[in-house]
Amino acid sequence: MSIGCRDLRVTAGGRTLVSVAALDIDDGETVAILGPNGAGKSTLLRALVHLTQSSGTVLLDGQPATTTALRHAVAAVLQRPVLQRATVLDNAAAGLRLRGVRRAEARRRAEPWLDALGVAHLAPRHARTLSGGEAQRVAIARALAVAPRVLVLDEPFSGLDATTRTDLLADLRAALDRLSASVLLVTHDRAEAHALAQRTALLVDGEIRQIGKTSSVLDEPADPECATLLGFTTHLPPALTGRDVLLVARPERCTPLGDTTPDPPDSLVFEGVLRRVVPLGGAVRLDVDTGHGLAASVTTADITAAPGSPIRLAVNVDDLRACGR
Amino acid sequence: MDVLGDGLVEAVRLLLTGDQDTWAITGLTLRVSLTATVIALLIGVPLGAVLALGRFRGRRVLLAIANTGMGLPPVVVGLFVTVLLWRSGPLGALGLLYTPTAMVIAQAGIATPIVVALTAAALHQVDPDFLLQMRGLGATRVRALGALLTEAKLPLLAVGMAGFGAVVSEVGAAQMVGGNLAGETRVLTTAAVLATSRGQFALAIAFGLVLLAIAFAVNLAVTFAQHRQTATR
């Protein structure tokens, strides 16, 4: 089932939190909403499935949807797993129970999803005894167990450590493949969008700035804010480069040059004053004042230059992105 | 010391020999206080839920009023109900004054604010995103609310206990609106007061013991229920 919206707007205290002219998620498609903290990602997700007050229209299969229709179609996984005071199995069955399925039947249908999420062995345990990662797995199993035609995930991995997150990401990917649902994933992590979503939308200040195929969106920022969001944090304005557009690059693609090193071919080279050297465990980040803003370089090269000394940075032209504005 | 010792012995004898009056008074006490508690729960739990979950102007003020109501002196409630039910009062035509019904009304009036305030507190303890998550799983508003009440059932059990404890032990309102009429509106507390004033300490102690036994039995039942709940984890 496809889900979408037209002119969806959420306001609070006279302030517009979210304003989306149109968003469509096709049947069976996964779309990621990527945005910084406070961009309105969760609000957009909640508005789309009528879990918060909003104006505008939500569409299910192209038709305006009522709240009741959305309740039938949608299952939501929130950022923090909210589990009931019950066993893991009963929690996994809770979504079905809330939809009027009898207890035994609900448990029977929930069990395979606990297995799919790798927590079947915890079934008889009380939910209060679970770790954060286990609880989130149960919450996801609970949502999948209702066989939703639309699944919305609100930063489901945000509270988890890196290893748990990677494992869960893989298990979720496999589980989503079993389920033919439209999925909306809200995240601030590019890797999650990359792993799960066919298309990605960038949300900044409550507005969708860019939407398209995940691989292209992640690599082709449309404006400076999207560029920052996507990790292109070194911004090189026209005044510095002599080009007529803003160029952006990832800090790890900006290479510091030695004093006597000639300019490498097919590269943009610019100068600045080294402001700060930040050790990142193995690599270092160099903050360089170009006279037209700060540029950053992340490098594993041995840096002898001290803060205050001039430094040259080179970026291969293939690693530069033009940001029209 | 003799008075107390003899009183205790006599009290136990009264209870063991199945003194008819004592058991009739106990029966009425349970009937009145349990009915009042059930009414207070029926009114107070939804109101407490509205105060805990609603978002409307004046919510805090109402919550403060409910909290104040927890300390409402039974005598004040008794006075108010007496005036209402007085022969020339607004509800005098019903002829309810000095009946068990009047006592139920007064005791429900005492217990309701307690139930409202403690229900609101109990529901505040549940995760603030609980209702949102239940609805996000497809629950209707009513089902989501049902899940919330189920989630808070242990603290809600304590709410009922607190309400019952408050009314079974109060004497002011029972005396004022019931009148302590023998065989009609005499309950354990008013009977104990009367017996004490007459110097029948053994009888008064017997009533006191029964009151304590009731309180203990109710608490025991609730504690067992709570323990069974937590033991299943």
Coordinates of C-alpha atoms in Angstrom, one line a residue:
Chain A
M1 CA 0.0 0.0 0.0
S2 CA 1.4 3.4 -0.9
I3 CA 1.3 6.3 1.6
G4 CA 1.8 10.0 0.9
C5 CA 0.8 13.5 1.8
R6 CA -0.2 16.8 0.3
D7 CA 0.4 20.1 2.0
L8 CA 1.1 18.5 5.3
R9 CA 1.8 21.2 7.9
V10 CA 2.3 21.0 11.7
T11 CA 2.3 24.2 13.7
A12 CA 2.9 24.8 17.4
G13 CA 2.6 28.2 19.1
G14 CA 2.4 30.0 15.8
R15 CA 5.6 28.4 14.6
T16 CA 5.7 26.0 11.6
L17 CA 7.5 22.8 12.6
V18 CA 6.9 20.9 9.4
S19 CA 5.7 21.9 6.0
V20 CA 5.8 19.3 3.3
A21 CA 4.1 20.0 -0.1
A22 CA 4.2 16.4 -1.2
L23 CA 5.8 13.1 -0.2
D24 CA 5.0 9.8 -1.7
I25 CA 6.2 6.3 -0.6
D26 CA 5.3 3.6 -3.1
D27 CA 4.0 0.2 -2.2
G28 CA 6.9 -1.9 -1.0
E29 CA 9.3 1.0 -1.1
T30 CA 11.5 2.2 1.8
V31 CA 12.1 6.0 2.0
A32 CA 14.4 7.5 4.5
I33 CA 13.9 11.0 6.0
L34 CA 17.4 12.3 6.8
G35 CA 17.8 15.4 8.8
P36 CA 19.7 17.0 11.7
N37 CA 18.4 17.1 15.2
G38 CA 15.4 19.4 15.5
A39 CA 14.6 19.4 11.8
G40 CA 11.1 18.1 12.4
K41 CA 11.7 14.5 11.3
S42 CA 9.8 12.8 14.1
T43 CA 7.0 15.4 13.8
L44 CA 6.7 14.7 10.1
L45 CA 6.5 11.0 10.8
R46 CA 3.9 11.4 13.4
A47 CA 1.8 13.8 11.3
L48 CA 2.0 11.4 8.3
V49 CA 0.3 8.7 10.4
H50 CA -2.0 11.0 12.3
L51 CA -0.3 10.6 15.6
T52 CA -0.1 14.3 16.0
Q53 CA -2.3 17.3 15.0
S54 CA -1.7 18.5 11.5
S55 CA -3.3 20.1 8.5
G56 CA -3.2 18.8 5.0
T57 CA -4.1 15.5 3.5
V58 CA -2.6 12.0 4.0
L59 CA -3.1 9.6 1.1
L60 CA -3.3 5.9 1.3
D61 CA -3.2 4.3 -2.2
G62 CA -3.8 7.8 -3.6
Q63 CA -7.0 8.3 -1.7
P64 CA -7.4 10.7 1.3
A65 CA -7.1 8.6 4.4
T66 CA -9.0 8.8 7.7
T67 CA -7.4 8.2 11.0
T68 CA -9.2 4.9 11.3
A69 CA -7.8 3.8 8.0
L70 CA -4.3 4.8 9.0
R71 CA -4.6 2.9 12.3
H72 CA -5.5 -0.3 10.3
A73 CA -2.6 0.2 7.8
V74 CA 0.2 1.5 10.0
A75 CA 2.6 0.2 12.6
A76 CA 5.0 2.6 14.3
V77 CA 8.3 2.0 16.0
L78 CA 9.4 4.9 18.2
Q79 CA 12.9 6.1 19.0
R80 CA 12.7 4.7 22.5
P81 CA 11.1 1.3 22.9
V82 CA 7.9 1.6 25.0
L83 CA 7.1 -1.8 26.2
Q84 CA 4.4 -3.1 28.4
R85 CA 4.7 -4.6 31.9
A86 CA 4.6 -8.1 30.5
T87 CA 6.7 -10.9 29.0
V88 CA 8.6 -10.4 25.8
L89 CA 6.2 -12.7 23.9
D90 CA 3.1 -10.8 25.2
N91 CA 4.8 -7.5 24.2
A92 CA 5.5 -8.8 20.7
A93 CA 1.8 -9.9 20.5
A94 CA 0.6 -6.6 21.9
G95 CA 0.0 -4.9 18.5
L96 CA -2.2 -7.8 17.4
R97 CA -4.0 -7.8 20.7
L98 CA -4.7 -4.1 20.3
R99 CA -6.2 -4.9 17.0
G100 CA -8.6 -7.4 18.6
V101 CA -6.7 -10.6 17.9
R102 CA -7.2 -13.3 20.6
R103 CA -4.3 -13.9 23.0
A104 CA -3.3 -17.4 21.8
E105 CA -3.6 -16.4 18.1
A106 CA -1.6 -13.2 18.7
R107 CA 1.2 -15.1 20.5
R108 CA 1.3 -17.7 17.7
R109 CA 1.6 -15.0 15.0
A110 CA 4.2 -12.9 17.0
E111 CA 6.6 -15.7 17.7
P112 CA 8.2 -15.9 14.2
W113 CA 8.9 -12.2 14.3
L114 CA 10.8 -12.5 17.6
D115 CA 12.8 -15.2 15.9
A116 CA 13.4 -13.0 12.8
L117 CA 14.7 -10.2 15.1
G118 CA 16.9 -12.7 17.0
V119 CA 15.1 -12.5 20.4
A120 CA 13.0 -15.7 20.3
H121 CA 15.1 -17.0 23.3
L122 CA 13.9 -14.1 25.4
A123 CA 10.2 -14.8 24.9
P124 CA 9.4 -15.8 28.5
R125 CA 11.4 -13.0 30.0
H126 CA 9.8 -9.9 31.5
A127 CA 10.3 -6.8 29.3
R128 CA 11.7 -4.9 32.2
T129 CA 14.8 -7.1 32.3
L130 CA 15.8 -6.4 28.7
S131 CA 18.8 -4.3 27.5
G132 CA 18.1 -1.3 25.2
G133 CA 19.0 -3.2 22.1
E134 CA 16.9 -6.2 23.1
A135 CA 14.0 -4.0 23.9
Q136 CA 14.2 -2.2 20.5
R137 CA 14.3 -5.6 18.8
V138 CA 11.1 -6.6 20.6
A139 CA 9.5 -3.3 19.7
I140 CA 10.3 -3.9 16.0
A141 CA 9.0 -7.5 16.2
R142 CA 5.8 -6.1 17.7
A143 CA 5.3 -3.7 14.9
L144 CA 6.1 -6.3 12.2
A145 CA 3.9 -8.9 13.8
V146 CA 0.7 -6.9 12.8
A147 CA 1.8 -7.3 9.2
P148 CA 1.5 -3.6 8.6
R149 CA 1.0 -2.3 5.1
V150 CA 2.8 0.8 6.2
L151 CA 5.7 0.7 8.7
V152 CA 7.1 3.9 10.2
L153 CA 10.4 3.8 12.1
D154 CA 11.5 6.8 14.1
E155 CA 15.3 6.6 14.6
P156 CA 15.0 3.0 15.9
F157 CA 18.7 2.6 16.3
S158 CA 19.6 5.9 17.9
G159 CA 20.1 4.7 21.5
L160 CA 22.1 1.6 20.6
D161 CA 25.9 0.9 20.6
A162 CA 27.6 0.5 17.2
T163 CA 27.8 -3.3 17.2
T164 CA 24.2 -3.8 18.3
R165 CA 23.2 -1.2 15.7
T166 CA 24.9 -3.0 12.8
D167 CA 23.5 -6.3 13.8
L168 CA 20.0 -4.9 14.2
L169 CA 20.3 -3.1 10.9
A170 CA 21.0 -6.3 9.1
D171 CA 18.2 -8.2 10.8
L172 CA 15.7 -5.4 10.1
R173 CA 16.8 -5.4 6.4
A174 CA 16.1 -9.1 6.2
A175 CA 12.8 -8.7 8.0
L176 CA 11.7 -5.9 5.7
D177 CA 12.4 -8.1 2.7
R178 CA 9.9 -10.6 4.1
L179 CA 7.2 -8.0 4.5
S180 CA 5.9 -6.1 1.6
A181 CA 5.2 -2.8 3.3
S182 CA 5.8 0.8 2.5
V183 CA 8.4 1.9 5.0
L184 CA 9.3 5.4 6.2
L185 CA 12.5 5.5 8.2
V186 CA 13.4 8.6 10.1
T187 CA 17.1 8.9 10.9
H188 CA 20.0 11.3 11.2
D189 CA 22.5 8.6 10.1
R190 CA 23.5 8.4 6.5
A191 CA 24.6 4.8 6.8
E192 CA 21.1 3.7 8.0
A193 CA 19.5 5.5 5.0
H194 CA 22.1 3.8 2.7
A195 CA 21.5 0.4 4.2
L196 CA 17.7 0.5 4.2
A197 CA 16.2 3.0 1.8
Q198 CA 15.7 3.1 -1.9
R199 CA 15.0 6.8 -1.8
T200 CA 16.0 9.4 0.7
A201 CA 14.6 12.8 1.5
L202 CA 16.6 15.5 3.3
L203 CA 14.6 17.5 5.8
V204 CA 16.0 20.8 7.0
D205 CA 13.9 23.2 9.1
G206 CA 10.8 21.2 8.5
E207 CA 11.0 21.3 4.7
I208 CA 12.1 18.6 2.3
R209 CA 15.1 20.2 0.5
Q210 CA 16.0 17.3 -1.6
I211 CA 14.6 13.9 -2.5
G212 CA 15.7 11.1 -4.8
K213 CA 17.6 7.9 -5.1
T214 CA 19.5 7.3 -1.9
S215 CA 22.9 6.9 -3.5
S216 CA 22.5 10.1 -5.6
V217 CA 21.0 12.2 -2.8
L218 CA 23.8 11.2 -0.4
D219 CA 26.4 12.2 -2.9
E220 CA 24.9 15.3 -4.5
P221 CA 23.8 17.9 -2.0
A222 CA 21.5 20.5 -3.4
D223 CA 22.3 23.4 -1.0
P224 CA 24.9 24.2 1.7
E225 CA 22.7 22.9 4.5
C226 CA 22.1 19.6 2.8
A227 CA 25.8 19.5 2.1
T228 CA 26.6 19.9 5.8
L229 CA 24.0 17.3 6.6
L230 CA 25.6 14.8 4.2
G231 CA 29.1 15.3 5.6
F232 CA 30.3 17.8 3.0
T233 CA 31.3 20.2 5.8
T234 CA 34.2 21.9 4.1
H235 CA 32.5 24.8 2.2
L236 CA 34.6 26.7 -0.4
P237 CA 32.9 29.9 -1.4
P238 CA 33.4 31.5 -4.9
A239 CA 35.5 34.2 -3.4
L240 CA 38.1 31.6 -2.4
T241 CA 38.0 29.4 -5.5
G242 CA 37.2 31.8 -8.2
R243 CA 34.4 29.6 -9.4
D244 CA 30.9 31.0 -9.8
V245 CA 29.3 28.4 -7.4
L246 CA 29.9 27.2 -3.8
L247 CA 32.0 24.1 -3.8
V248 CA 31.8 21.6 -1.0
A249 CA 33.9 18.6 0.0
R250 CA 34.2 16.0 2.7
P251 CA 37.0 16.8 5.2
E252 CA 38.5 13.3 4.6
R253 CA 38.9 14.3 0.9
C254 CA 40.9 17.4 1.8
T255 CA 44.6 16.5 1.8
P256 CA 47.2 18.8 3.5
L257 CA 50.2 19.5 1.3
G258 CA 53.8 19.8 2.6
D259 CA 55.6 23.2 2.1
T260 CA 57.6 22.0 -0.9
T261 CA 55.0 19.6 -2.4
P262 CA 53.8 20.7 -5.9
D263 CA 50.1 21.1 -6.5
P264 CA 48.7 17.7 -7.4
P265 CA 47.0 17.4 -10.9
D266 CA 43.2 17.7 -11.3
S267 CA 43.0 19.2 -7.9
L268 CA 41.7 22.4 -6.3
V269 CA 44.4 23.8 -4.0
F270 CA 43.7 26.5 -1.5
E271 CA 45.6 28.2 1.4
G272 CA 44.7 29.1 4.9
V273 CA 46.0 29.4 8.4
L274 CA 45.9 26.3 10.7
R275 CA 43.7 27.1 13.6
R276 CA 43.4 23.8 15.5
V277 CA 44.6 20.2 15.3
V278 CA 42.1 17.8 16.8
P279 CA 43.2 14.2 17.4
L280 CA 40.5 11.7 16.3
G281 CA 42.3 8.5 17.4
G282 CA 44.5 7.5 14.4
A283 CA 43.5 10.4 12.3
V284 CA 43.6 14.2 13.0
R285 CA 41.2 16.9 12.0
L286 CA 42.7 20.2 10.9
D287 CA 40.6 23.3 11.2
V288 CA 41.9 25.8 8.6
D289 CA 40.8 29.4 8.4
T290 CA 40.7 30.2 4.7
G291 CA 39.8 33.9 5.2
H292 CA 36.4 33.0 3.7
G293 CA 35.3 30.7 6.5
L294 CA 36.6 27.5 8.1
A295 CA 37.7 24.4 6.1
A296 CA 38.3 21.1 7.7
S297 CA 40.6 18.3 6.7
V298 CA 40.7 14.8 8.2
T299 CA 43.9 13.1 7.5
T300 CA 46.2 10.3 8.7
A301 CA 49.3 12.1 7.5
D302 CA 51.9 13.2 10.0
I303 CA 51.3 16.9 10.7
T304 CA 54.2 19.0 11.9
A305 CA 52.6 22.4 11.2
A306 CA 51.7 24.2 14.4
P307 CA 48.5 26.2 14.9
G308 CA 49.0 29.7 13.5
S309 CA 51.2 28.6 10.6
P310 CA 50.0 28.7 6.9
I311 CA 48.9 25.5 5.3
R312 CA 47.8 24.3 1.8
L313 CA 44.9 21.9 1.3
A314 CA 44.2 20.0 -2.0
V315 CA 40.9 18.4 -3.1
N316 CA 40.6 16.3 -6.2
V317 CA 38.0 17.7 -8.5
D318 CA 36.1 14.4 -8.5
D319 CA 35.6 14.9 -4.8
L320 CA 34.2 18.5 -5.1
R321 CA 30.4 19.1 -5.4
A322 CA 28.9 22.2 -6.7
C323 CA 26.1 23.6 -4.5
G324 CA 23.9 26.0 -6.4
R325 CA 22.1 28.7 -4.4
Chain B
M1 CA -3.9 -1.8 82.7
D2 CA -6.8 -3.9 83.9
V3 CA -9.2 -2.0 81.8
L4 CA -7.1 -2.7 78.7
G5 CA -6.4 -6.3 79.6
D6 CA -9.9 -7.2 80.5
G7 CA -11.1 -5.2 77.6
L8 CA -9.0 -7.2 75.2
V9 CA -10.1 -10.6 76.6
E10 CA -13.8 -9.5 76.5
A11 CA -13.4 -8.2 73.0
V12 CA -12.0 -11.5 71.8
R13 CA -14.8 -13.4 73.5
L14 CA -17.4 -11.1 71.9
L15 CA -15.9 -11.8 68.5
L16 CA -15.4 -15.5 68.9
T17 CA -18.9 -16.1 70.3
G18 CA -20.3 -14.4 67.2
D19 CA -22.0 -11.5 68.9
Q20 CA -24.8 -10.8 66.5
D21 CA -24.7 -7.0 66.9
T22 CA -21.0 -6.8 66.2
W23 CA -21.3 -8.8 63.0
A24 CA -24.3 -6.8 61.8
I25 CA -22.3 -3.6 62.4
T26 CA -19.3 -5.1 60.6
G27 CA -21.5 -6.1 57.7
L28 CA -23.0 -2.7 57.3
T29 CA -19.5 -1.1 57.6
L30 CA -18.2 -3.2 54.7
R31 CA -21.3 -2.7 52.6
V32 CA -21.3 1.1 53.0
S33 CA -17.5 1.6 52.6
L34 CA -17.1 -0.8 49.7
T35 CA -20.0 0.7 47.8
A36 CA -18.6 4.2 48.5
T37 CA -15.2 3.1 47.2
V38 CA -16.6 1.5 44.1
I39 CA -18.5 4.7 43.3
A40 CA -15.4 6.8 44.0
L41 CA -13.4 4.6 41.6
L42 CA -16.1 4.8 38.9
I43 CA -16.1 8.6 39.1
G44 CA -12.5 9.2 40.2
V45 CA -10.5 7.0 37.8
P46 CA -11.9 8.6 34.6
L47 CA -11.5 12.1 36.1
G48 CA -8.0 11.3 37.2
A49 CA -7.2 10.0 33.7
V50 CA -8.5 13.2 32.1
L51 CA -6.4 15.3 34.5
A52 CA -3.3 13.1 33.8
L53 CA -3.6 12.9 30.1
G54 CA -5.7 15.9 29.0
R55 CA -4.2 19.1 27.6
F56 CA -6.6 21.9 28.5
R57 CA -6.5 25.2 30.3
G58 CA -7.0 24.9 34.0
R59 CA -5.7 21.4 34.2
R60 CA -3.1 22.3 36.8
V61 CA -5.6 24.2 38.9
L62 CA -7.9 21.2 38.8
L63 CA -5.0 18.9 39.8
A64 CA -4.2 21.2 42.7
I65 CA -7.9 21.1 43.8
A66 CA -7.9 17.3 43.6
N67 CA -4.7 17.2 45.7
T68 CA -6.2 19.5 48.2
G69 CA -9.3 17.3 48.2
M70 CA -7.2 14.4 49.5
G71 CA -7.0 16.2 52.8
L72 CA -10.7 17.0 52.9
P73 CA -11.9 16.7 56.5
P74 CA -14.7 14.1 56.6
V75 CA -16.6 16.4 59.0
V76 CA -16.8 19.1 56.2
V77 CA -18.1 16.5 53.7
G78 CA -20.5 15.3 56.4
L79 CA -21.8 18.8 57.0
F80 CA -22.2 19.5 53.3
V81 CA -24.1 16.2 52.7
T82 CA -26.3 16.8 55.8
V83 CA -27.3 20.2 54.6
L84 CA -28.0 18.8 51.1
L85 CA -30.2 16.0 52.5
W86 CA -31.8 18.0 55.4
R87 CA -35.6 17.9 55.2
S88 CA -35.8 21.5 54.1
G89 CA -32.6 21.2 52.0
P90 CA -32.3 20.9 48.2
L91 CA -32.5 17.1 48.2
G92 CA -34.6 16.8 51.4
A93 CA -37.6 15.4 49.6
L94 CA -35.6 12.2 49.0
G95 CA -35.7 11.4 52.7
L96 CA -32.1 10.0 52.6
L97 CA -30.7 11.6 55.8
Y98 CA -29.8 9.0 58.5
T99 CA -29.8 6.1 56.0
P100 CA -26.9 4.0 54.8
T101 CA -27.4 5.6 51.3
A102 CA -26.5 9.0 52.9
M103 CA -23.4 7.5 54.4
V104 CA -22.4 6.0 51.0
I105 CA -22.9 9.5 49.4
A106 CA -20.8 11.2 52.1
Q107 CA -18.0 8.5 52.0
A108 CA -17.9 8.6 48.2
G109 CA -17.5 12.3 48.5
I110 CA -14.5 11.8 50.8
A111 CA -12.9 9.1 48.6
T112 CA -13.4 10.6 45.2
P113 CA -10.8 13.4 45.4
I114 CA -8.3 10.8 46.8
V115 CA -9.0 8.5 43.9
V116 CA -8.7 11.4 41.3
A117 CA -5.4 12.7 42.7
L118 CA -3.8 9.3 43.1
T119 CA -5.1 8.1 39.7
A120 CA -3.5 11.1 38.1
A121 CA -0.2 10.3 39.9
A122 CA -0.4 6.7 39.0
L123 CA -0.9 7.4 35.3
H124 CA 1.9 10.0 35.4
Q125 CA 4.3 7.1 36.3
V126 CA 3.6 5.4 33.0
D127 CA 5.9 6.3 30.0
P128 CA 4.7 9.5 28.5
D129 CA 4.8 8.0 25.0
F130 CA 2.8 5.0 26.1
L131 CA -0.6 6.1 24.5
L132 CA 1.2 7.3 21.4
Q133 CA 2.9 3.9 21.0
M134 CA -0.3 2.0 21.5
R135 CA -2.1 4.1 18.9
G136 CA 1.0 3.7 16.7
L137 CA 0.3 0.0 16.8
G138 CA -3.2 0.4 15.6
A139 CA -5.1 0.8 18.8
T140 CA -8.3 2.9 18.9
R141 CA -8.4 5.6 21.5
V142 CA -10.5 3.4 23.8
R143 CA -8.2 0.4 23.4
A144 CA -5.1 2.5 24.0
L145 CA -6.7 3.9 27.2
G146 CA -7.5 0.3 28.3
A147 CA -3.9 -0.7 27.7
L148 CA -2.8 2.3 29.7
L149 CA -5.0 1.4 32.7
T150 CA -3.8 -2.2 32.5
E151 CA -0.3 -1.0 32.5
A152 CA -1.0 1.1 35.6
K153 CA -3.0 -1.6 37.3
L154 CA -0.7 -2.1 40.3
P155 CA -0.7 1.6 41.3
L156 CA -4.5 1.7 40.6
L157 CA -5.0 -1.2 43.0
A158 CA -3.2 1.0 45.6
V159 CA -5.5 3.8 44.7
G160 CA -8.6 1.7 45.5
M161 CA -7.0 0.6 48.7
A162 CA -6.2 4.2 49.8
G163 CA -9.8 5.2 49.0
F164 CA -11.3 2.3 51.0
G165 CA -8.9 2.9 53.9
A166 CA -9.9 6.5 54.1
V167 CA -13.7 5.8 54.3
V168 CA -13.7 2.7 56.4
S169 CA -11.8 4.5 59.2
E170 CA -13.6 7.9 59.1
V171 CA -16.1 8.7 61.8
G172 CA -17.2 12.3 61.3
A173 CA -19.3 12.0 58.2
A174 CA -20.7 8.6 59.2
Q175 CA -21.9 10.1 62.5
M176 CA -23.4 13.2 60.9
V177 CA -25.3 11.8 58.0
G178 CA -25.9 8.3 59.4
G179 CA -26.8 9.4 62.9
N180 CA -25.4 6.1 64.4
L181 CA -28.9 4.6 64.6
A182 CA -28.7 1.1 66.2
G183 CA -29.4 -1.6 63.6
E184 CA -29.7 0.9 60.8
T185 CA -26.7 3.2 60.4
R186 CA -24.3 2.1 63.1
V187 CA -20.9 1.3 61.7
L188 CA -17.7 0.2 63.4
T189 CA -16.3 3.7 63.9
T190 CA -19.4 5.3 65.3
A191 CA -20.1 2.2 67.4
A192 CA -16.6 2.4 68.9
V193 CA -17.1 6.1 69.7
L194 CA -20.4 5.4 71.4
A195 CA -19.1 2.4 73.4
T196 CA -16.1 4.4 74.5
S197 CA -18.3 7.3 75.7
R198 CA -20.4 4.9 77.7
G199 CA -17.3 3.3 79.3
Q200 CA -17.9 0.0 77.5
F201 CA -14.2 -0.4 76.7
A202 CA -14.3 -4.1 75.9
L203 CA -16.9 -3.5 73.3
A204 CA -15.1 -0.5 71.9
I205 CA -11.9 -2.5 71.7
A206 CA -13.8 -5.3 69.9
F207 CA -14.9 -2.8 67.2
G208 CA -11.4 -1.5 67.0
L209 CA -10.0 -5.0 66.5
V210 CA -12.5 -5.7 63.7
L211 CA -11.6 -2.5 62.0
L212 CA -7.9 -3.4 62.2
A213 CA -8.7 -6.9 60.9
I214 CA -10.6 -5.4 57.9
A215 CA -7.7 -3.1 57.1
F216 CA -5.2 -5.9 57.4
A217 CA -7.3 -8.3 55.2
V218 CA -7.7 -5.7 52.5
N219 CA -4.0 -4.8 52.5
L220 CA -3.0 -8.5 52.6
A221 CA -5.2 -9.2 49.5
V222 CA -3.7 -6.3 47.6
T223 CA -0.1 -7.1 48.6
F224 CA -0.7 -10.7 47.4
A225 CA -2.1 -9.4 44.2
Q226 CA 0.8 -7.1 43.6
H227 CA 3.3 -9.8 44.5
R228 CA 1.7 -12.2 42.1
Q229 CA 2.0 -9.6 39.4
T230 CA 5.7 -8.9 40.1
A231 CA 6.5 -12.6 40.5
T232 CA 5.4 -13.4 37.0
R233 CA 8.2 -11.3 35.5

